[in-house]
mmCIF file of N, CA and C in Angstrom:
data_model
loop_
_atom_site.group_PDB
_atom_site.id
_atom_site.type_symbol
_atom_site.label_atom_id
_atom_site.label_comp_id
_atom_site.label_asym_id
_atom_site.label_seq_id
_atom_site.Cartn_x
_atom_site.Cartn_y
_atom_site.Cartn_z
ATOM 1 N N MET A 1 7.730 -0.950 -67.972
ATOM 2 C CA MET A 1 9.208 -0.255 -68.031
ATOM 3 C C MET A 1 10.174 -2.105 -67.455
ATOM 4 N N SER A 2 11.742 -0.459 -67.360
ATOM 5 C CA SER A 2 12.536 -1.440 -67.286
ATOM 6 C C SER A 2 13.586 -1.164 -65.905
ATOM 7 N N LEU A 3 13.452 -2.153 -65.316
ATOM 8 C CA LEU A 3 14.100 -0.983 -63.308
ATOM 9 C C LEU A 3 15.566 -2.027 -63.547
ATOM 10 N N LEU A 4 16.400 -1.094 -63.686
ATOM 11 C CA LEU A 4 17.844 -1.685 -63.430
ATOM 12 C C LEU A 4 18.504 -1.354 -62.410
ATOM 13 N N PRO A 5 19.173 -1.564 -61.283
ATOM 14 C CA PRO A 5 19.113 -1.018 -60.198
ATOM 15 C C PRO A 5 20.737 -1.802 -59.830
ATOM 16 N N ASN A 6 21.048 -0.926 -58.661
ATOM 17 C CA ASN A 6 22.669 -1.973 -58.309
ATOM 18 C C ASN A 6 22.185 -2.570 -57.676
ATOM 19 N N ASP A 7 21.381 -2.561 -56.982
ATOM 20 C CA ASP A 7 21.358 -3.603 -55.661
ATOM 21 C C ASP A 7 20.320 -4.889 -56.213
ATOM 22 N N PHE A 8 21.468 -6.068 -56.752
ATOM 23 C CA PHE A 8 20.552 -7.024 -56.727
ATOM 24 C C PHE A 8 20.268 -7.978 -55.559
ATOM 25 N N ASP A 9 20.594 -7.967 -54.516
ATOM 26 C CA ASP A 9 19.920 -8.639 -53.043
ATOM 27 C C ASP A 9 18.902 -8.320 -52.329
ATOM 28 N N MET A 10 18.433 -6.867 -53.395
ATOM 29 C CA MET A 10 17.151 -7.061 -53.045
ATOM 30 C C MET A 10 15.604 -7.669 -53.722
ATOM 31 N N ALA A 11 14.628 -7.549 -52.855
ATOM 32 C CA ALA A 11 13.228 -7.593 -54.021
ATOM 33 C C ALA A 11 12.490 -7.070 -54.349
ATOM 34 N N LEU A 12 11.980 -7.470 -55.317
ATOM 35 C CA LEU A 12 11.919 -6.359 -56.726
ATOM 36 C C LEU A 12 10.745 -6.213 -56.555
ATOM 37 N N GLU A 13 10.024 -6.479 -55.561
ATOM 38 C CA GLU A 13 8.894 -5.115 -54.618
ATOM 39 C C GLU A 13 8.899 -3.867 -54.211
ATOM 40 N N THR A 14 9.946 -4.571 -53.299
ATOM 41 C CA THR A 14 11.144 -3.178 -52.428
ATOM 42 C C THR A 14 11.773 -2.041 -53.369
ATOM 43 N N ILE A 15 11.584 -2.657 -54.930
ATOM 44 C CA ILE A 15 12.365 -1.805 -55.636
ATOM 45 C C ILE A 15 11.412 -0.929 -56.440
ATOM 46 N N VAL A 16 10.902 -1.443 -56.327
ATOM 47 C CA VAL A 16 9.145 -1.302 -57.712
ATOM 48 C C VAL A 16 8.581 0.003 -55.990
ATOM 49 N N GLU A 17 8.352 -0.910 -55.302
ATOM 50 C CA GLU A 17 7.562 0.820 -54.093
ATOM 51 C C GLU A 17 9.017 1.501 -53.428
ATOM 52 N N ILE A 18 10.122 1.956 -53.402
ATOM 53 C CA ILE A 18 10.979 2.915 -53.952
ATOM 54 C C ILE A 18 10.830 3.871 -54.970
ATOM 55 N N TYR A 19 11.145 2.772 -55.925
ATOM 56 C CA TYR A 19 10.713 3.944 -57.601
ATOM 57 C C TYR A 19 9.227 4.883 -57.229
ATOM 58 N N ARG A 20 8.177 4.063 -56.655
ATOM 59 C CA ARG A 20 7.347 4.912 -57.046
ATOM 60 C C ARG A 20 7.556 6.022 -55.697
ATOM 61 N N LYS A 21 7.099 5.731 -54.246
ATOM 62 C CA LYS A 21 7.182 6.965 -53.472
ATOM 63 C C LYS A 21 8.825 7.832 -54.419
ATOM 64 N N ARG A 22 9.453 7.748 -54.432
ATOM 65 C CA ARG A 22 10.424 8.570 -55.269
ATOM 66 C C ARG A 22 9.247 8.778 -55.929
ATOM 67 N N TRP A 23 8.009 8.557 -57.130
ATOM 68 C CA TRP A 23 8.041 9.780 -58.148
ATOM 69 C C TRP A 23 7.101 10.315 -57.562
ATOM 70 N N LEU A 24 6.882 10.430 -56.468
ATOM 71 C CA LEU A 24 5.310 10.907 -55.478
ATOM 72 C C LEU A 24 5.642 12.469 -54.937
ATOM 73 N N ILE A 25 7.161 11.835 -54.492
ATOM 74 C CA ILE A 25 8.636 12.718 -54.368
ATOM 75 C C ILE A 25 8.876 14.175 -55.694
ATOM 76 N N GLU A 26 9.259 13.432 -56.080
ATOM 77 C CA GLU A 26 9.148 14.189 -57.887
ATOM 78 C C GLU A 26 7.984 15.701 -58.386
ATOM 79 N N SER A 27 7.198 14.299 -58.246
ATOM 80 C CA SER A 27 5.256 14.503 -59.058
ATOM 81 C C SER A 27 4.986 16.538 -57.787
ATOM 82 N N LEU A 28 5.327 15.564 -55.977
ATOM 83 C CA LEU A 28 5.090 17.465 -55.499
ATOM 84 C C LEU A 28 6.050 17.860 -55.441
ATOM 85 N N PHE A 29 7.334 18.167 -56.387
ATOM 86 C CA PHE A 29 8.347 18.675 -56.224
ATOM 87 C C PHE A 29 7.847 20.314 -57.230
ATOM 88 N N THR A 30 7.227 19.337 -58.248
ATOM 89 C CA THR A 30 6.896 19.778 -60.136
ATOM 90 C C THR A 30 4.690 20.566 -59.128
ATOM 91 N N GLN A 31 4.462 19.699 -58.216
ATOM 92 C CA GLN A 31 3.355 20.397 -57.711
ATOM 93 C C GLN A 31 3.591 21.907 -57.228
ATOM 94 N N ILE A 32 4.881 22.133 -56.647
ATOM 95 C CA ILE A 32 5.290 22.701 -55.592
ATOM 96 C C ILE A 32 5.690 24.328 -56.398
ATOM 97 N N LYS A 33 6.490 23.657 -57.207
ATOM 98 C CA LYS A 33 7.414 24.579 -58.713
ATOM 99 C C LYS A 33 6.226 25.475 -59.336
ATOM 100 N N GLN A 34 5.680 24.244 -59.930
ATOM 101 C CA GLN A 34 4.306 24.733 -60.306
ATOM 102 C C GLN A 34 3.199 26.312 -60.224
ATOM 103 N N ASN A 35 2.774 26.080 -58.967
ATOM 104 C CA ASN A 35 1.456 26.453 -58.246
ATOM 105 C C ASN A 35 2.543 28.152 -56.600
ATOM 106 N N PHE A 36 3.619 27.389 -56.281
ATOM 107 C CA PHE A 36 3.986 28.282 -54.906
ATOM 108 C C PHE A 36 5.713 28.610 -56.110
ATOM 109 N N PRO A 37 5.484 29.317 -57.049
ATOM 110 C CA PRO A 37 7.268 29.302 -57.327
ATOM 111 C C PRO A 37 8.045 30.347 -56.381
ATOM 112 N N LEU A 38 8.640 29.634 -56.350
ATOM 113 C CA LEU A 38 10.447 30.894 -55.044
ATOM 114 C C LEU A 38 10.652 31.286 -55.916
ATOM 115 N N ARG A 39 10.723 32.550 -56.263
ATOM 116 C CA ARG A 39 11.290 33.201 -57.235
ATOM 117 C C ARG A 39 12.217 33.635 -56.789
ATOM 118 N N TYR A 40 12.407 33.849 -55.649
ATOM 119 C CA TYR A 40 13.377 35.041 -54.760
ATOM 120 C C TYR A 40 12.939 34.415 -53.120
ATOM 121 N N PHE A 41 13.917 34.745 -52.843
ATOM 122 C CA PHE A 41 12.996 34.717 -50.432
ATOM 123 C C PHE A 41 13.330 36.363 -50.101
ATOM 124 N N TYR A 42 12.386 36.211 -49.135
ATOM 125 C CA TYR A 42 12.541 37.457 -48.290
ATOM 126 C C TYR A 42 13.031 38.110 -47.294
ATOM 127 N N GLY A 43 13.759 36.675 -46.729
ATOM 128 C CA GLY A 43 15.058 37.054 -46.020
ATOM 129 C C GLY A 43 16.397 36.324 -46.642
ATOM 130 N N GLU A 44 17.323 36.743 -46.086
ATOM 131 C CA GLU A 44 18.778 36.640 -47.038
ATOM 132 C C GLU A 44 18.778 34.862 -45.218
ATOM 133 N N SER A 45 18.365 35.657 -43.643
ATOM 134 C CA SER A 45 18.354 34.157 -43.048
ATOM 135 C C SER A 45 18.568 32.855 -43.801
ATOM 136 N N ALA A 46 19.289 31.636 -42.828
ATOM 137 C CA ALA A 46 18.788 30.425 -43.288
ATOM 138 C C ALA A 46 17.421 30.000 -42.894
ATOM 139 N N ASN A 47 17.132 30.634 -41.956
ATOM 140 C CA ASN A 47 16.606 31.064 -40.626
ATOM 141 C C ASN A 47 14.712 31.348 -42.044
ATOM 142 N N ALA A 48 15.148 32.548 -42.490
ATOM 143 C CA ALA A 48 14.418 33.056 -43.179
ATOM 144 C C ALA A 48 13.744 32.070 -44.356
ATOM 145 N N ILE A 49 14.870 31.727 -45.606
ATOM 146 C CA ILE A 49 14.450 30.884 -46.065
ATOM 147 C C ILE A 49 14.244 29.288 -45.899
ATOM 148 N N LYS A 50 14.548 28.698 -44.270
ATOM 149 C CA LYS A 50 13.501 27.562 -43.323
ATOM 150 C C LYS A 50 11.948 28.022 -43.852
ATOM 151 N N ILE A 51 11.634 29.151 -42.953
ATOM 152 C CA ILE A 51 10.335 29.447 -42.550
ATOM 153 C C ILE A 51 9.598 30.165 -43.822
ATOM 154 N N GLN A 52 9.923 30.535 -45.835
ATOM 155 C CA GLN A 52 9.522 30.709 -46.527
ATOM 156 C C GLN A 52 9.202 28.965 -47.044
ATOM 157 N N VAL A 53 9.866 28.149 -47.093
ATOM 158 C CA VAL A 53 10.008 26.154 -47.574
ATOM 159 C C VAL A 53 9.085 25.968 -47.136
ATOM 160 N N CYS A 54 8.705 26.753 -45.496
ATOM 161 C CA CYS A 54 7.685 26.056 -44.910
ATOM 162 C C CYS A 54 6.627 26.144 -45.092
ATOM 163 N N ALA A 55 6.760 27.598 -44.955
ATOM 164 C CA ALA A 55 4.981 27.968 -44.907
ATOM 165 C C ALA A 55 4.260 27.950 -47.077
ATOM 166 N N THR A 56 5.315 27.220 -48.211
ATOM 167 C CA THR A 56 5.523 27.182 -49.115
ATOM 168 C C THR A 56 4.445 25.375 -49.590
ATOM 169 N N LEU A 57 4.732 24.521 -48.372
ATOM 170 C CA LEU A 57 4.897 23.391 -47.800
ATOM 171 C C LEU A 57 3.735 23.344 -47.092
ATOM 172 N N ILE A 58 2.987 24.079 -46.410
ATOM 173 C CA ILE A 58 2.279 24.228 -45.594
ATOM 174 C C ILE A 58 0.878 25.266 -46.046
ATOM 175 N N GLY A 59 1.377 25.970 -46.896
ATOM 176 C CA GLY A 59 0.045 26.153 -48.088
ATOM 177 C C GLY A 59 -0.046 24.967 -48.847
ATOM 178 N N ASN A 60 0.327 24.395 -49.825
ATOM 179 C CA ASN A 60 0.259 23.050 -50.386
ATOM 180 C C ASN A 60 -0.500 22.639 -49.820
ATOM 181 N N LEU A 61 0.179 21.501 -48.693
ATOM 182 C CA LEU A 61 -1.082 21.219 -47.956
ATOM 183 C C LEU A 61 -2.932 21.042 -48.021
ATOM 184 N N LEU A 62 -2.582 22.936 -47.132
ATOM 185 C CA LEU A 62 -4.177 23.114 -46.576
ATOM 186 C C LEU A 62 -4.455 23.141 -48.456
ATOM 187 N N MET A 63 -3.937 23.849 -49.810
ATOM 188 C CA MET A 63 -4.943 23.555 -50.856
ATOM 189 C C MET A 63 -4.894 21.765 -51.517
ATOM 190 N N THR A 64 -4.371 20.819 -50.784
ATOM 191 C CA THR A 64 -4.490 20.287 -51.332
ATOM 192 C C THR A 64 -5.559 19.277 -49.887
ATOM 193 N N LEU A 65 -5.923 19.450 -48.702
ATOM 194 C CA LEU A 65 -7.397 19.337 -48.154
ATOM 195 C C LEU A 65 -8.500 20.571 -48.751
ATOM 196 N N LEU A 66 -8.113 21.044 -48.968
ATOM 197 C CA LEU A 66 -9.239 20.867 -50.045
ATOM 198 C C LEU A 66 -9.943 21.057 -50.776
ATOM 199 N N GLN A 67 -9.240 20.181 -51.550
ATOM 200 C CA GLN A 67 -9.089 19.789 -53.331
ATOM 201 C C GLN A 67 -9.963 18.615 -53.170
ATOM 202 N N ARG A 68 -9.303 17.619 -51.390
ATOM 203 C CA ARG A 68 -9.945 16.577 -51.520
ATOM 204 C C ARG A 68 -10.724 16.617 -50.241
ATOM 205 N N ARG A 69 -11.453 17.866 -50.064
ATOM 206 C CA ARG A 69 -12.902 17.461 -49.706
ATOM 207 C C ARG A 69 -13.895 17.956 -50.159
ATOM 208 N N LEU A 70 -13.890 18.679 -51.377
ATOM 209 C CA LEU A 70 -14.774 19.498 -52.764
ATOM 210 C C LEU A 70 -15.427 18.205 -53.242
ATOM 211 N N THR A 71 -17.036 18.662 -53.690
ATOM 212 C CA THR A 71 -17.095 17.081 -54.266
ATOM 213 C C THR A 71 -16.949 17.701 -55.821
ATOM 214 N N ARG A 72 -17.055 18.678 -55.842
ATOM 215 C CA ARG A 72 -16.637 18.684 -57.446
ATOM 216 C C ARG A 72 -15.090 18.632 -57.665
ATOM 217 N N PRO A 73 -15.046 18.351 -58.924
ATOM 218 C CA PRO A 73 -13.200 17.417 -59.899
ATOM 219 C C PRO A 73 -12.825 19.207 -59.538
ATOM 220 N N TRP A 74 -11.987 19.235 -59.253
ATOM 221 C CA TRP A 74 -10.663 20.137 -59.221
ATOM 222 C C TRP A 74 -8.979 20.545 -59.692
ATOM 223 N N SER A 75 -9.278 20.686 -60.731
ATOM 224 C CA SER A 75 -6.989 20.896 -61.047
ATOM 225 C C SER A 75 -6.795 21.138 -59.557
ATOM 226 N N PHE A 76 -5.598 21.087 -59.257
ATOM 227 C CA PHE A 76 -4.728 21.175 -58.363
ATOM 228 C C PHE A 76 -4.612 22.973 -58.615
ATOM 229 N N SER A 77 -4.280 23.014 -59.911
ATOM 230 C CA SER A 77 -3.354 24.386 -60.491
ATOM 231 C C SER A 77 -4.947 25.318 -60.357
ATOM 232 N N GLY A 78 -6.184 24.286 -61.026
ATOM 233 C CA GLY A 78 -6.895 25.208 -61.123
ATOM 234 C C GLY A 78 -7.366 25.883 -59.801
ATOM 235 N N LEU A 79 -7.186 24.952 -59.116
ATOM 236 C CA LEU A 79 -7.787 25.597 -57.511
ATOM 237 C C LEU A 79 -6.615 26.676 -57.213
ATOM 238 N N ALA A 80 -5.565 26.300 -57.251
ATOM 239 C CA ALA A 80 -4.768 27.691 -56.386
ATOM 240 C C ALA A 80 -5.014 28.288 -57.218
ATOM 241 N N THR A 81 -5.513 28.301 -58.691
ATOM 242 C CA THR A 81 -5.859 29.492 -58.854
ATOM 243 C C THR A 81 -6.847 31.009 -58.387
ATOM 244 N N MET A 82 -8.347 29.784 -58.677
ATOM 245 C CA MET A 82 -8.880 30.644 -57.988
ATOM 246 C C MET A 82 -8.540 31.170 -56.969
ATOM 247 N N VAL A 83 -8.486 30.006 -55.711
ATOM 248 C CA VAL A 83 -7.798 30.804 -54.637
ATOM 249 C C VAL A 83 -7.716 31.820 -54.852
ATOM 250 N N ARG A 84 -6.434 31.996 -54.993
ATOM 251 C CA ARG A 84 -5.377 33.092 -55.588
ATOM 252 C C ARG A 84 -6.294 34.058 -55.653
ATOM 253 N N ILE A 85 -7.506 33.851 -56.826
ATOM 254 C CA ILE A 85 -8.028 35.298 -57.052
ATOM 255 C C ILE A 85 -8.892 35.933 -55.909
ATOM 256 N N ILE A 86 -9.722 34.741 -54.967
ATOM 257 C CA ILE A 86 -10.727 35.336 -54.284
ATOM 258 C C ILE A 86 -10.094 35.725 -52.784
ATOM 259 N N LEU A 87 -9.028 35.207 -52.368
ATOM 260 C CA LEU A 87 -8.811 35.262 -50.961
ATOM 261 C C LEU A 87 -8.636 36.596 -50.112
ATOM 262 N N MET A 88 -8.870 37.549 -51.281
ATOM 263 C CA MET A 88 -9.009 39.387 -49.876
ATOM 264 C C MET A 88 -10.615 39.076 -49.777
ATOM 265 N N TYR A 89 -11.423 38.394 -50.235
ATOM 266 C CA TYR A 89 -12.833 38.710 -50.164
ATOM 267 C C TYR A 89 -13.815 37.354 -49.090
ATOM 268 N N TYR A 90 -14.533 38.617 -49.053
ATOM 269 C CA TYR A 90 -14.930 36.494 -47.688
ATOM 270 C C TYR A 90 -16.124 37.606 -48.460
ATOM 271 N N ILE A 91 -15.834 35.954 -49.025
ATOM 272 C CA ILE A 91 -17.094 34.853 -49.207
ATOM 273 C C ILE A 91 -16.875 33.319 -48.747
ATOM 274 N N ASN A 92 -17.326 32.996 -48.972
ATOM 275 C CA ASN A 92 -17.680 31.190 -47.932
ATOM 276 C C ASN A 92 -16.831 30.512 -48.963
ATOM 277 N N MET A 93 -15.903 30.175 -48.375
ATOM 278 C CA MET A 93 -15.194 29.368 -49.933
ATOM 279 C C MET A 93 -16.312 27.460 -50.294
ATOM 280 N N ASP A 94 -16.400 27.183 -48.852
ATOM 281 C CA ASP A 94 -17.331 26.121 -49.235
ATOM 282 C C ASP A 94 -18.290 26.361 -50.729
ATOM 283 N N THR A 95 -19.280 26.680 -50.815
ATOM 284 C CA THR A 95 -19.766 27.278 -51.582
ATOM 285 C C THR A 95 -19.409 27.598 -52.215
ATOM 286 N N SER A 96 -18.124 28.635 -53.411
ATOM 287 C CA SER A 96 -17.711 29.359 -54.049
ATOM 288 C C SER A 96 -17.034 28.254 -54.734
ATOM 289 N N PHE A 97 -16.845 27.805 -54.325
ATOM 290 C CA PHE A 97 -15.821 25.994 -54.765
ATOM 291 C C PHE A 97 -16.679 25.298 -55.294
ATOM 292 N N GLU A 98 -18.184 24.359 -54.899
ATOM 293 C CA GLU A 98 -18.845 24.642 -55.523
ATOM 294 C C GLU A 98 -19.721 24.986 -56.404
ATOM 295 N N ARG A 99 -19.885 25.783 -57.030
ATOM 296 C CA ARG A 99 -20.422 26.668 -57.483
ATOM 297 C C ARG A 99 -19.314 28.273 -58.140
ATOM 298 N N PRO A 100 -18.764 27.699 -58.862
ATOM 299 C CA PRO A 100 -17.391 28.869 -59.146
ATOM 300 C C PRO A 100 -18.785 30.033 -59.593
ATOM 301 N N ASP A 101 -19.441 29.581 -60.999
ATOM 302 C CA ASP A 101 -19.990 30.987 -62.019
ATOM 303 C C ASP A 101 -20.717 31.711 -61.536
ATOM 304 N N GLU A 102 -21.522 31.045 -60.558
ATOM 305 C CA GLU A 102 -22.573 32.319 -60.002
ATOM 306 C C GLU A 102 -21.859 32.931 -58.807
ATOM 307 N N ASP A 103 -21.158 32.413 -57.944
ATOM 308 C CA ASP A 103 -20.251 32.864 -57.383
ATOM 309 C C ASP A 103 -18.630 34.057 -57.400
ATOM 310 N N LEU A 104 -18.640 33.869 -58.149
ATOM 311 C CA LEU A 104 -17.573 34.682 -59.205
ATOM 312 C C LEU A 104 -17.597 36.196 -60.498
ATOM 313 N N LYS A 105 -19.482 35.973 -60.441
ATOM 314 C CA LYS A 105 -20.292 36.659 -61.317
ATOM 315 C C LYS A 105 -21.075 37.738 -60.506
ATOM 316 N N LEU A 106 -20.936 37.052 -58.832
ATOM 317 C CA LEU A 106 -21.094 37.803 -58.324
ATOM 318 C C LEU A 106 -20.484 38.790 -57.111
ATOM 319 N N LEU A 107 -19.162 38.398 -57.324
ATOM 320 C CA LEU A 107 -18.253 38.575 -56.924
ATOM 321 C C LEU A 107 -17.261 40.334 -57.966
ATOM 322 N N LEU A 108 -17.335 39.953 -59.282
ATOM 323 C CA LEU A 108 -17.149 41.090 -59.814
ATOM 324 C C LEU A 108 -18.148 41.882 -60.592
ATOM 325 N N LYS A 109 -19.440 41.141 -60.145
ATOM 326 C CA LYS A 109 -20.233 42.942 -60.141
ATOM 327 C C LYS A 109 -20.177 42.889 -58.635
ATOM 328 N N GLN A 110 -19.773 43.299 -57.393
ATOM 329 C CA GLN A 110 -19.289 43.630 -56.282
ATOM 330 C C GLN A 110 -18.564 44.613 -56.797
ATOM 331 N N THR A 111 -16.771 44.151 -57.319
ATOM 332 C CA THR A 111 -15.659 44.903 -57.306
ATOM 333 C C THR A 111 -16.399 46.303 -57.786
ATOM 334 N N SER A 112 -17.217 45.900 -58.842
ATOM 335 C CA SER A 112 -17.705 47.303 -60.430
ATOM 336 C C SER A 112 -18.312 47.782 -59.700
ATOM 337 N N GLU A 113 -18.893 47.674 -58.477
ATOM 338 C CA GLU A 113 -20.013 49.099 -58.152
ATOM 339 C C GLU A 113 -18.556 49.305 -56.552
ATOM 340 N N GLU A 114 -17.980 49.202 -56.038
ATOM 341 C CA GLU A 114 -17.121 49.373 -55.517
ATOM 342 C C GLU A 114 -16.591 51.330 -55.755
ATOM 343 N N PRO A 115 -16.683 51.637 -54.813
ATOM 344 C CA PRO A 115 -15.857 52.871 -55.228
ATOM 345 C C PRO A 115 -14.470 52.934 -55.415
ATOM 346 N N LEU A 116 -13.670 53.504 -56.537
ATOM 347 C CA LEU A 116 -12.228 53.595 -56.404
ATOM 348 C C LEU A 116 -12.044 54.189 -55.473
ATOM 349 N N GLU A 117 -10.345 54.348 -54.660
ATOM 350 C CA GLU A 117 -9.621 55.137 -53.612
ATOM 351 C C GLU A 117 -10.286 56.530 -54.116
ATOM 352 N N GLU A 118 -9.338 56.708 -55.362
ATOM 353 C CA GLU A 118 -9.411 58.156 -56.326
ATOM 354 C C GLU A 118 -10.568 59.798 -55.099
ATOM 355 N N GLU A 119 -11.957 58.044 -55.260
ATOM 356 C CA GLU A 119 -12.766 58.755 -55.361
ATOM 357 C C GLU A 119 -13.388 59.270 -53.668
ATOM 358 N N ASN A 120 -12.874 57.949 -53.239
ATOM 359 C CA ASN A 120 -13.241 58.225 -51.286
ATOM 360 C C ASN A 120 -12.531 59.623 -51.240
ATOM 361 N N LEU A 121 -11.266 59.837 -51.891
ATOM 362 C CA LEU A 121 -10.278 61.212 -51.291
ATOM 363 C C LEU A 121 -11.147 62.103 -51.383
ATOM 364 N N THR A 122 -11.714 62.575 -52.468
ATOM 365 C CA THR A 122 -11.950 63.794 -52.598
ATOM 366 C C THR A 122 -14.094 64.162 -51.408
#
């Protein structure tokens, strides 16, 4: 790899470290754009947009912490998809991510046994 900086007085190690940190930031933005798409903003004020961006960053941080805590290896996007699927159900997230096949089958069975909303009204 070749780097051509415009500051020739900097040490090579410093330049490499700056590029490494920049790459981490680029990877973070890519991860956020792929897993938490901000297609539109819920508010029009600058404060509302800041809150939505901060909530996205907090969500990304929580997903990263969950990914590091699990013993089973998960890709970030796979974990985000799984959280999106099971978010509205009362299940133990610790065990669900360690053995997802069993818990997902149980979850699908529970949802298929639940009566439809229209049946509850009559």
